[in-house]
mmCIF file with all atom_site columns, C-alpha atoms in Angstrom:
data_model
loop_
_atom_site.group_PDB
_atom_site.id
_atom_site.type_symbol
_atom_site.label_atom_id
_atom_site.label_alt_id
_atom_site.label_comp_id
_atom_site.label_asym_id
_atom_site.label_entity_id
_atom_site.label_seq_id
_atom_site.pdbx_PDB_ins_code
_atom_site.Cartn_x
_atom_site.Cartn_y
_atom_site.Cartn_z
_atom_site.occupancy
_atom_site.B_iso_or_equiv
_atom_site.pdbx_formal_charge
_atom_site.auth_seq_id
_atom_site.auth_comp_id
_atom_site.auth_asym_id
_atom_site.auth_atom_id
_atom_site.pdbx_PDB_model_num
ATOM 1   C CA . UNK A 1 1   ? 99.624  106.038 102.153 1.00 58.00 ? 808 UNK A CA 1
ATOM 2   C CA . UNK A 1 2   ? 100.191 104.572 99.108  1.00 66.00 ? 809 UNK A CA 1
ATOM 3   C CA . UNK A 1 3   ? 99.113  101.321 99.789  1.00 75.00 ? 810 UNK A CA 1
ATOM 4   C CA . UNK A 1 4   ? 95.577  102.518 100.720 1.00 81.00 ? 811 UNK A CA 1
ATOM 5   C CA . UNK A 1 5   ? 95.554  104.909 97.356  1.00 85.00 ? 812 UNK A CA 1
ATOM 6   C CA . UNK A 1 6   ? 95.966  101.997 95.593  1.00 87.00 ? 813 UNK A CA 1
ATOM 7   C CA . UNK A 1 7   ? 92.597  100.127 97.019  1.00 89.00 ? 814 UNK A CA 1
ATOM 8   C CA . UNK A 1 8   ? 91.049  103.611 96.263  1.00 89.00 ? 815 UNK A CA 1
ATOM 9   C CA . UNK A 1 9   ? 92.071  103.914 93.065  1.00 88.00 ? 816 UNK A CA 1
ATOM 10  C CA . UNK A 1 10  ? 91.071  100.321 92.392  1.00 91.00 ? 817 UNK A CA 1
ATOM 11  C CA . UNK A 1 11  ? 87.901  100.676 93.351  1.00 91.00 ? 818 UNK A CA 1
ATOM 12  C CA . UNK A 1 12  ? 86.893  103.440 90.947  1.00 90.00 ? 819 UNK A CA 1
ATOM 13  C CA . UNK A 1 13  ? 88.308  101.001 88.601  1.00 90.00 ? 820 UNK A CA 1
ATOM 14  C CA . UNK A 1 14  ? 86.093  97.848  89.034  1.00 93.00 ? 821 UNK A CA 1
ATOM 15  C CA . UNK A 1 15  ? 82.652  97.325  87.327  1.00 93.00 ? 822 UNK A CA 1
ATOM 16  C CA . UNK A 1 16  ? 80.014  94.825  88.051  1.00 94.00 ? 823 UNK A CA 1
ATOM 17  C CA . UNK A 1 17  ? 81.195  91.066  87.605  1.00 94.00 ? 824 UNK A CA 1
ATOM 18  C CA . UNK A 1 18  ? 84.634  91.541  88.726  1.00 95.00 ? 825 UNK A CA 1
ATOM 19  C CA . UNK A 1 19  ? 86.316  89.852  90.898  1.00 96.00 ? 826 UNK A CA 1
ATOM 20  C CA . UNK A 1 20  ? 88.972  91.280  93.409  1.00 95.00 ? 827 UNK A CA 1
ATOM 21  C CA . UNK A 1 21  ? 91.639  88.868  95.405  1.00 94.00 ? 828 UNK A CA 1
ATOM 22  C CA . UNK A 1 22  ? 93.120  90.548  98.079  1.00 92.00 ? 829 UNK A CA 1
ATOM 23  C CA . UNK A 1 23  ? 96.475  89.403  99.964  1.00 86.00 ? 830 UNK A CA 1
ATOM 24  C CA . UNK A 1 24  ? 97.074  88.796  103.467 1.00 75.00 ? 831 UNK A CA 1
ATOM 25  C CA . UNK A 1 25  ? 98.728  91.515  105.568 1.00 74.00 ? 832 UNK A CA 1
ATOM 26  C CA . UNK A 1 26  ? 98.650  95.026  104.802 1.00 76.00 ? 833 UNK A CA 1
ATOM 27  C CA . UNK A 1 27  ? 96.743  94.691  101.439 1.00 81.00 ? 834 UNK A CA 1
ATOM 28  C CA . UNK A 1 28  ? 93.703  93.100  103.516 1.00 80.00 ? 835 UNK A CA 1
ATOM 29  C CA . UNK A 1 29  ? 93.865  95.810  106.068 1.00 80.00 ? 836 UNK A CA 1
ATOM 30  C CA . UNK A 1 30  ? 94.143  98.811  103.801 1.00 82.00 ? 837 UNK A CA 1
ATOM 31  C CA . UNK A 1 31  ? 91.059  97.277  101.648 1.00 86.00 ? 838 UNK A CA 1
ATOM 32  C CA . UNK A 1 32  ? 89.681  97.363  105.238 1.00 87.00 ? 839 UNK A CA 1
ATOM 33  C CA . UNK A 1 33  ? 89.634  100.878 105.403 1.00 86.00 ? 840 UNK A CA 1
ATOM 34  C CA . UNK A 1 34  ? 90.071  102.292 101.755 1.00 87.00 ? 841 UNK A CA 1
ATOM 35  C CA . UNK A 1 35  ? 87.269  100.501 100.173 1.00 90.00 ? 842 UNK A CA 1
ATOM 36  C CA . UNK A 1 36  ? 84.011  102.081 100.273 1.00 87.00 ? 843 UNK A CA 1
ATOM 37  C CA . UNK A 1 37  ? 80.493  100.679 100.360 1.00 87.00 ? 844 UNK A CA 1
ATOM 38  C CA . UNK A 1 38  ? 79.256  100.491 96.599  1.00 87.00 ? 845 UNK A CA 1
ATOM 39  C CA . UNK A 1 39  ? 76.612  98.898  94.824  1.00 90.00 ? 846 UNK A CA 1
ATOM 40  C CA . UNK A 1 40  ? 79.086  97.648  92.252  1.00 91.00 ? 847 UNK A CA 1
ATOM 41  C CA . UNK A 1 41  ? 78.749  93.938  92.120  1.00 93.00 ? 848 UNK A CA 1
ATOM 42  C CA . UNK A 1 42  ? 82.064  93.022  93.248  1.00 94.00 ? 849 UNK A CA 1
ATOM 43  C CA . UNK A 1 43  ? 83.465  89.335  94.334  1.00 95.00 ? 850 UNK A CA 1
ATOM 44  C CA . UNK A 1 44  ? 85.914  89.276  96.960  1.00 93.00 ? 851 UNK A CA 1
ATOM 45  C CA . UNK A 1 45  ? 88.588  86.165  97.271  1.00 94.00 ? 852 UNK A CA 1
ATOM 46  C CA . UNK A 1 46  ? 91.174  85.468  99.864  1.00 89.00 ? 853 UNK A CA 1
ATOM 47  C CA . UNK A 1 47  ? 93.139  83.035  101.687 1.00 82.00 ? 854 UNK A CA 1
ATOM 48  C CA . UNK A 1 48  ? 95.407  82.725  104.817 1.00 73.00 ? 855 UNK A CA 1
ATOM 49  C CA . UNK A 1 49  ? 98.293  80.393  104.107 1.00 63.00 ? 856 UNK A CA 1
ATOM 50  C CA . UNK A 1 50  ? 100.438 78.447  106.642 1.00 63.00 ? 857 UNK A CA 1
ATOM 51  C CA . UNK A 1 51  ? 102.295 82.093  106.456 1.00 64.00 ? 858 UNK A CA 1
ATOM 52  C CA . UNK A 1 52  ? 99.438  84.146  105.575 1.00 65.00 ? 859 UNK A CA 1
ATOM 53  C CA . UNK A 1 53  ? 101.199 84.900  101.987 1.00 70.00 ? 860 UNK A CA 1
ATOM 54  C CA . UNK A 1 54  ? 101.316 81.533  100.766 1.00 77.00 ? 861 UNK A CA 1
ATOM 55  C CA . UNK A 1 55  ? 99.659  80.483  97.822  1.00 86.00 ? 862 UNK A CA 1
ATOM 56  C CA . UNK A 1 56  ? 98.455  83.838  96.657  1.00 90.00 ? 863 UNK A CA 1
ATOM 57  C CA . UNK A 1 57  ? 99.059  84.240  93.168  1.00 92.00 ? 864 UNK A CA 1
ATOM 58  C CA . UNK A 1 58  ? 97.765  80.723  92.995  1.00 91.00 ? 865 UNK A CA 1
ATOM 59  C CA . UNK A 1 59  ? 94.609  81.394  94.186  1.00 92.00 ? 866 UNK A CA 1
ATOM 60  C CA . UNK A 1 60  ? 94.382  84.426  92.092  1.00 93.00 ? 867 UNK A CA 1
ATOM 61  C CA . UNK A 1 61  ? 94.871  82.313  88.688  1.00 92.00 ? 868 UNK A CA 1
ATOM 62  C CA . UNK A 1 62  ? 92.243  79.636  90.154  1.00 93.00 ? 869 UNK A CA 1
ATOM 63  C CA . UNK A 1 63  ? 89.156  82.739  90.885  1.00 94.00 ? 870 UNK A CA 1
ATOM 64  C CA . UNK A 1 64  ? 90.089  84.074  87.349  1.00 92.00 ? 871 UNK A CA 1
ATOM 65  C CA . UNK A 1 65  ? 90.563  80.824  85.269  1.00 91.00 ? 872 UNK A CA 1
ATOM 66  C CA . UNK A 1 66  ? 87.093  79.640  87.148  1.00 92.00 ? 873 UNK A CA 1
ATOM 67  C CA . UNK A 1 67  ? 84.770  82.982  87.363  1.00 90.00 ? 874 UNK A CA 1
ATOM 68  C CA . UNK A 1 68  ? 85.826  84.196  83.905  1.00 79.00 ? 875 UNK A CA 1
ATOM 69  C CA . UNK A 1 69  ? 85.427  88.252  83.723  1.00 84.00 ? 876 UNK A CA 1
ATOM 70  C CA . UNK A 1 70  ? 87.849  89.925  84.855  1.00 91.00 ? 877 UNK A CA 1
ATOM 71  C CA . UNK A 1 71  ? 90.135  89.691  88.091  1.00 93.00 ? 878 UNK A CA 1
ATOM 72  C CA . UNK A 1 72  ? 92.147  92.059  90.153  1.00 93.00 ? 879 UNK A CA 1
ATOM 73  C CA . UNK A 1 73  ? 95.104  90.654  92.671  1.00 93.00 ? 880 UNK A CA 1
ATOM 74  C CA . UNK A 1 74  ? 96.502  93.202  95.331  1.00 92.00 ? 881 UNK A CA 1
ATOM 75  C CA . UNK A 1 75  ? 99.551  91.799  96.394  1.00 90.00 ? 882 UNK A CA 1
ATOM 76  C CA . UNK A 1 76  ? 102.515 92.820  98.650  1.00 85.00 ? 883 UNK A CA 1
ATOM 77  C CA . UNK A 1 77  ? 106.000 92.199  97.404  1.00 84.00 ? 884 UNK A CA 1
ATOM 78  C CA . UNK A 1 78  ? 106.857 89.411  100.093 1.00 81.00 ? 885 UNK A CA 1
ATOM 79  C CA . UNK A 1 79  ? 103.814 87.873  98.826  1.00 84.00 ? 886 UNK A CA 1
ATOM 80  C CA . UNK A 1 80  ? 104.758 88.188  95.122  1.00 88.00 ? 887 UNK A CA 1
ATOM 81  C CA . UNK A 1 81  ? 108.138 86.590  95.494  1.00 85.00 ? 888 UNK A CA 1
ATOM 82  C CA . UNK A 1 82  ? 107.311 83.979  98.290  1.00 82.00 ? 889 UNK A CA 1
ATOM 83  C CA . UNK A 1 83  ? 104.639 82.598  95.401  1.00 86.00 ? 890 UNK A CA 1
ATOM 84  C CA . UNK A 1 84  ? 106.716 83.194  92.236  1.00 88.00 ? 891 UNK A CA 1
ATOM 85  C CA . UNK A 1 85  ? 106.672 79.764  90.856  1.00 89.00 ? 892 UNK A CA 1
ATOM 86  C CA . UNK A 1 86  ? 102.755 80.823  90.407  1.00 91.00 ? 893 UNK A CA 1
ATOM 87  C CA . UNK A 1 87  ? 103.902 82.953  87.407  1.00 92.00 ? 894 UNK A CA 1
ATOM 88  C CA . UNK A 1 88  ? 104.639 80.021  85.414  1.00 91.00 ? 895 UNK A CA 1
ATOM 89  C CA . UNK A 1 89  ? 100.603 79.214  85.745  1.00 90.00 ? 896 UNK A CA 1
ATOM 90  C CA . UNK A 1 90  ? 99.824  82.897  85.125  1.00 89.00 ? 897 UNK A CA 1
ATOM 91  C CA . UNK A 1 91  ? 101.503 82.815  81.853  1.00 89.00 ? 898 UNK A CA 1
ATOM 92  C CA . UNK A 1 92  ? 99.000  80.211  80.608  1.00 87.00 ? 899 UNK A CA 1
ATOM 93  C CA . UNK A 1 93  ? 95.912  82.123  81.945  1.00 83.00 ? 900 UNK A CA 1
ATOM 94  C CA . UNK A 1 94  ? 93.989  84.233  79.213  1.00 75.00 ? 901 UNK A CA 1
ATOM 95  C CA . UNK A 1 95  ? 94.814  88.246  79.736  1.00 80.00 ? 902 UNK A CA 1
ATOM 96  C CA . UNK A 1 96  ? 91.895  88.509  81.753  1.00 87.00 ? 903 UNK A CA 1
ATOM 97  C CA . UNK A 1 97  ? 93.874  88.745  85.603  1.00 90.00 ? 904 UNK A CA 1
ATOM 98  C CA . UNK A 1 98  ? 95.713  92.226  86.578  1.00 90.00 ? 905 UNK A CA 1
ATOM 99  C CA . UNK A 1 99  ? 98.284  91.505  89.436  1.00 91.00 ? 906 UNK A CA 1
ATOM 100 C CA . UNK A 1 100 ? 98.613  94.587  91.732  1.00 91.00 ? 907 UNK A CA 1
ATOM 101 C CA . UNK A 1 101 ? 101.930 94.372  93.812  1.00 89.00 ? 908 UNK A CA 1
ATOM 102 C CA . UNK A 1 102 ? 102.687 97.147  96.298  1.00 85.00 ? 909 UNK A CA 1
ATOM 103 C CA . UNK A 1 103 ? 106.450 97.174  96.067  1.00 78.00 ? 910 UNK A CA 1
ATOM 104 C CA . UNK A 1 104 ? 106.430 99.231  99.247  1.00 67.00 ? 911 UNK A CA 1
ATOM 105 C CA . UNK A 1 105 ? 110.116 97.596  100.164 1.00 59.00 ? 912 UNK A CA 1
ATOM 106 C CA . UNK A 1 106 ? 108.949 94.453  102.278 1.00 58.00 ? 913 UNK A CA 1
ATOM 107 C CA . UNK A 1 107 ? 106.234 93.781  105.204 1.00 57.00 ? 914 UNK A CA 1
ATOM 108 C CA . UNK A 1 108 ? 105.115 97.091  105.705 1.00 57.00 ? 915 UNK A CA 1
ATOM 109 C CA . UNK A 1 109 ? 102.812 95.716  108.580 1.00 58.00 ? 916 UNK A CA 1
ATOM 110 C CA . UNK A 1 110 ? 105.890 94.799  110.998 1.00 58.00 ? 917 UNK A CA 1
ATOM 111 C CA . UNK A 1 111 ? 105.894 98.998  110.726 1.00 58.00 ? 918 UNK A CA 1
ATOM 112 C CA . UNK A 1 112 ? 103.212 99.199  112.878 1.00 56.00 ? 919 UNK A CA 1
ATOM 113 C CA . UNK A 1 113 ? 105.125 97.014  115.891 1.00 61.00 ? 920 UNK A CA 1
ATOM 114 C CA . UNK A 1 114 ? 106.309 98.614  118.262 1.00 61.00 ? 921 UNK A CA 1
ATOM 115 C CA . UNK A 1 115 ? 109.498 96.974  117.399 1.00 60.00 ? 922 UNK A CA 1
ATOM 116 C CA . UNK A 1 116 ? 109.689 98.913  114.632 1.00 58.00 ? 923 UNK A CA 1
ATOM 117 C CA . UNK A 1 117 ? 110.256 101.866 116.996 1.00 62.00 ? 924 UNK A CA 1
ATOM 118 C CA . UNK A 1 118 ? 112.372 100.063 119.475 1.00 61.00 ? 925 UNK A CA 1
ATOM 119 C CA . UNK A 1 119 ? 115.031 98.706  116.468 1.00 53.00 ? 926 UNK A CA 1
ATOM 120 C CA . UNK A 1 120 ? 115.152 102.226 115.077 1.00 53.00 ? 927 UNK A CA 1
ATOM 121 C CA . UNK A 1 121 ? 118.572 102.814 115.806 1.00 51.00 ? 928 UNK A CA 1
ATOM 122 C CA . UNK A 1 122 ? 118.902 99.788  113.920 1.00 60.00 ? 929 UNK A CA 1
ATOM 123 C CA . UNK A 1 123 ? 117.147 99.734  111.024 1.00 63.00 ? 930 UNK A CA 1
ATOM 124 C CA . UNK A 1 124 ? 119.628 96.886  109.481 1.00 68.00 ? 931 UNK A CA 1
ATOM 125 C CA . UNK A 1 125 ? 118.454 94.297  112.064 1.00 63.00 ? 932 UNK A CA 1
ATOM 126 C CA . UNK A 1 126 ? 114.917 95.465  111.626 1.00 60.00 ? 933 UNK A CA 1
ATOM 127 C CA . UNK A 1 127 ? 115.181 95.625  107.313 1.00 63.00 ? 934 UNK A CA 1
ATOM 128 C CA . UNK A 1 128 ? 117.181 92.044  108.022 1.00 63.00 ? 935 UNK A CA 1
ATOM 129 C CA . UNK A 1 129 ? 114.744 90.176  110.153 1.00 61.00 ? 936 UNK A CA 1
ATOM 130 C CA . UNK A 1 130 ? 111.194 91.542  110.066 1.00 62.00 ? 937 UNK A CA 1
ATOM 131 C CA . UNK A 1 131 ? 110.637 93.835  106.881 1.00 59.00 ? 938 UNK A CA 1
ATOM 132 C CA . UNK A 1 132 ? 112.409 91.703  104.889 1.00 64.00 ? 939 UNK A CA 1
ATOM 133 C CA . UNK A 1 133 ? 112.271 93.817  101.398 1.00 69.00 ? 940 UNK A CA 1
ATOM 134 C CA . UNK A 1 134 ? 112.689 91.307  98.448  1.00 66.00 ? 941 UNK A CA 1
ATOM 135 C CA . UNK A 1 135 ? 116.052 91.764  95.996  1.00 73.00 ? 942 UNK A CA 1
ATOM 136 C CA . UNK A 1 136 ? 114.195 90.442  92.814  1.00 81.00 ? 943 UNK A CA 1
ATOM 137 C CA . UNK A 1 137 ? 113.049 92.978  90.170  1.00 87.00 ? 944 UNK A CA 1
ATOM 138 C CA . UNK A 1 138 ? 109.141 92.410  89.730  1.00 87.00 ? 945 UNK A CA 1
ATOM 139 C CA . UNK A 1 139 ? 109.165 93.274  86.249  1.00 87.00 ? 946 UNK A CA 1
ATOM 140 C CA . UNK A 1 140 ? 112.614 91.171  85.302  1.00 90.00 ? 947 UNK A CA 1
ATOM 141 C CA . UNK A 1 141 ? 110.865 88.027  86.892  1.00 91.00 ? 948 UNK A CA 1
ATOM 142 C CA . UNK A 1 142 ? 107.652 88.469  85.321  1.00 90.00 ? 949 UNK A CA 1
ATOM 143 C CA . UNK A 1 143 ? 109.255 88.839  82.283  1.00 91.00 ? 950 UNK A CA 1
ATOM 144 C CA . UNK A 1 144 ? 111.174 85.682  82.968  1.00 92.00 ? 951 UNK A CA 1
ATOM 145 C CA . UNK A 1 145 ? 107.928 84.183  82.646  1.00 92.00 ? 952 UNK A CA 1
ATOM 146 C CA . UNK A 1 146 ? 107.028 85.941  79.926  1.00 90.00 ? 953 UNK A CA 1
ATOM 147 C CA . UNK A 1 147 ? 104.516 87.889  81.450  1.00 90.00 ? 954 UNK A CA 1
ATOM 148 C CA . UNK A 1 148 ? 104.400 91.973  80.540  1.00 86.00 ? 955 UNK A CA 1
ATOM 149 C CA . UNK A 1 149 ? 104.712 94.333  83.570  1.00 86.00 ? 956 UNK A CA 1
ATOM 150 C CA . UNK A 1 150 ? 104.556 97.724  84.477  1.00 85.00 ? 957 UNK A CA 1
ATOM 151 C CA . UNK A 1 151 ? 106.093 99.949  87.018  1.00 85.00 ? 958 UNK A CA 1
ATOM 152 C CA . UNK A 1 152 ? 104.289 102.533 87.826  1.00 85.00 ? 959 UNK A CA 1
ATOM 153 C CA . UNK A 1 153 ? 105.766 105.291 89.051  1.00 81.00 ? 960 UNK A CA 1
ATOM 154 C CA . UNK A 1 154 ? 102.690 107.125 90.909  1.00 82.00 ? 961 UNK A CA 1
ATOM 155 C CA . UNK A 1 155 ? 99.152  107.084 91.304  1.00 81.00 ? 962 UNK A CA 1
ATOM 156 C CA . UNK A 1 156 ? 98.309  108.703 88.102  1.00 81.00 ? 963 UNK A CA 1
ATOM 157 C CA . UNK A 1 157 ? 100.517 106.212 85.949  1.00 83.00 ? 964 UNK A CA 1
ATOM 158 C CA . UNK A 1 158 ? 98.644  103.804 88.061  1.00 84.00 ? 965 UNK A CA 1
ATOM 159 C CA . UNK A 1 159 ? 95.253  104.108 86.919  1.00 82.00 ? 966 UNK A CA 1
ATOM 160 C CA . UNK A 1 160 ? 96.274  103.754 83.478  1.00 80.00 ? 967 UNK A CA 1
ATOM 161 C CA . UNK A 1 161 ? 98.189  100.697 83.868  1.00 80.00 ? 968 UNK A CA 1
ATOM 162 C CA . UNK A 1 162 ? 94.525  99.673  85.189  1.00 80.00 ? 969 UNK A CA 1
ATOM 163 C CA . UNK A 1 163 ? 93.165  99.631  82.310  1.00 75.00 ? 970 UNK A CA 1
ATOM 164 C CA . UNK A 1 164 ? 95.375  96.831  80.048  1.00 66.00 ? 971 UNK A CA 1
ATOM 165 C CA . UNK A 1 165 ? 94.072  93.702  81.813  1.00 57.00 ? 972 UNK A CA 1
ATOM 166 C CA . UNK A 1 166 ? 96.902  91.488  81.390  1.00 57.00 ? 973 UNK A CA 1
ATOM 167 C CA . UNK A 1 167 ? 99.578  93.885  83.404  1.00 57.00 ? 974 UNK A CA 1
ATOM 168 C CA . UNK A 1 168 ? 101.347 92.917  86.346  1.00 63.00 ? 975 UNK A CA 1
ATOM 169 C CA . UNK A 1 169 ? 101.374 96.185  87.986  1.00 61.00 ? 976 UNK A CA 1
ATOM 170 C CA . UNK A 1 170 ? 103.908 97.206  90.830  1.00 62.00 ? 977 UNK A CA 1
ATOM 171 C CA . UNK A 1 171 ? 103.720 100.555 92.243  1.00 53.00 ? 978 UNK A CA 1
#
């Protein structure tokens, strides 16, 4: 899957002294599985809102405005918009925090329900009610704050957006 490429890919990316926040959901499980014993010095932040998505981008400017060096968020893109109000914080951070959002078209872990296969025949009432894929443009709102962003369009484009630290990234 994507979503797990994109904890691979990440991981190649990090050096000692980073820090990685990781969202609730499918970002948590995929880093589950994806990421790979190392002997990189890596710090590892999360939280579990009232929702399990609340608060994340929040959390993400408080581990890089506190532990300095830099910090990578992996973010879904329910997660993105239910904390958008965080952006206005981000824009004040130094370029130092990389937001990662898998736009993978809303909670990708209701997928694995088995009401996923039972509502097939209605995937309106499924899209409507449980997957719930945002209708905001990721890089339209970030730029609304003033933030740059980057779609990336695969996994190659991917690992270059990596490397400009102050990129919110949606794949």
């Amino acid at each position: 899957s994507v979503d797990g490429r994109v904890i691979w890919e990440l991981q190649k990316h990090v050096q000692d002294g980073d820090s990685v926040v990781i969202s609730s959901s499918m970002p948590l499980r995929d880093a589950e599985v994806f990421w790979r014993p190392t002997s990189k010095n890596v710090s590892w932040f999360a939280n579990r809102g009232l929702n399990g998505i609340d608060g994340v981008l929040s959390l993400a400017a408080g581990v890089a405005t506190g532990r300095g060096g830099r910090t990578f968020l992996v973010i879904g893109d329910v997660a993105f918009t239910h904390d958008i109000g965080a952006l206005d914080t981000l824009a004040r951070l130094p370029e130092n925090l990389t937001v990662i959002v898998v736009n993978n078209g809303g909670g990708a872990i209701f997928s694995h329900l088995p009401l996923a296969r039972d509502s097939a025949a209605d995937t309106n009432v499924f899209q409507e009610h449980f997957s719930t894929p945002p209708r905001v443009s990721i890089q339209k709102v970030s730029a609304a704050y003033g933030l740059p962003s980057t779609r990336c369009a695969d996994l190659d484009e991917f690992q270059d957006c990596l490397k400009d630290p102050s990129n919110a990234v949606s794949i």
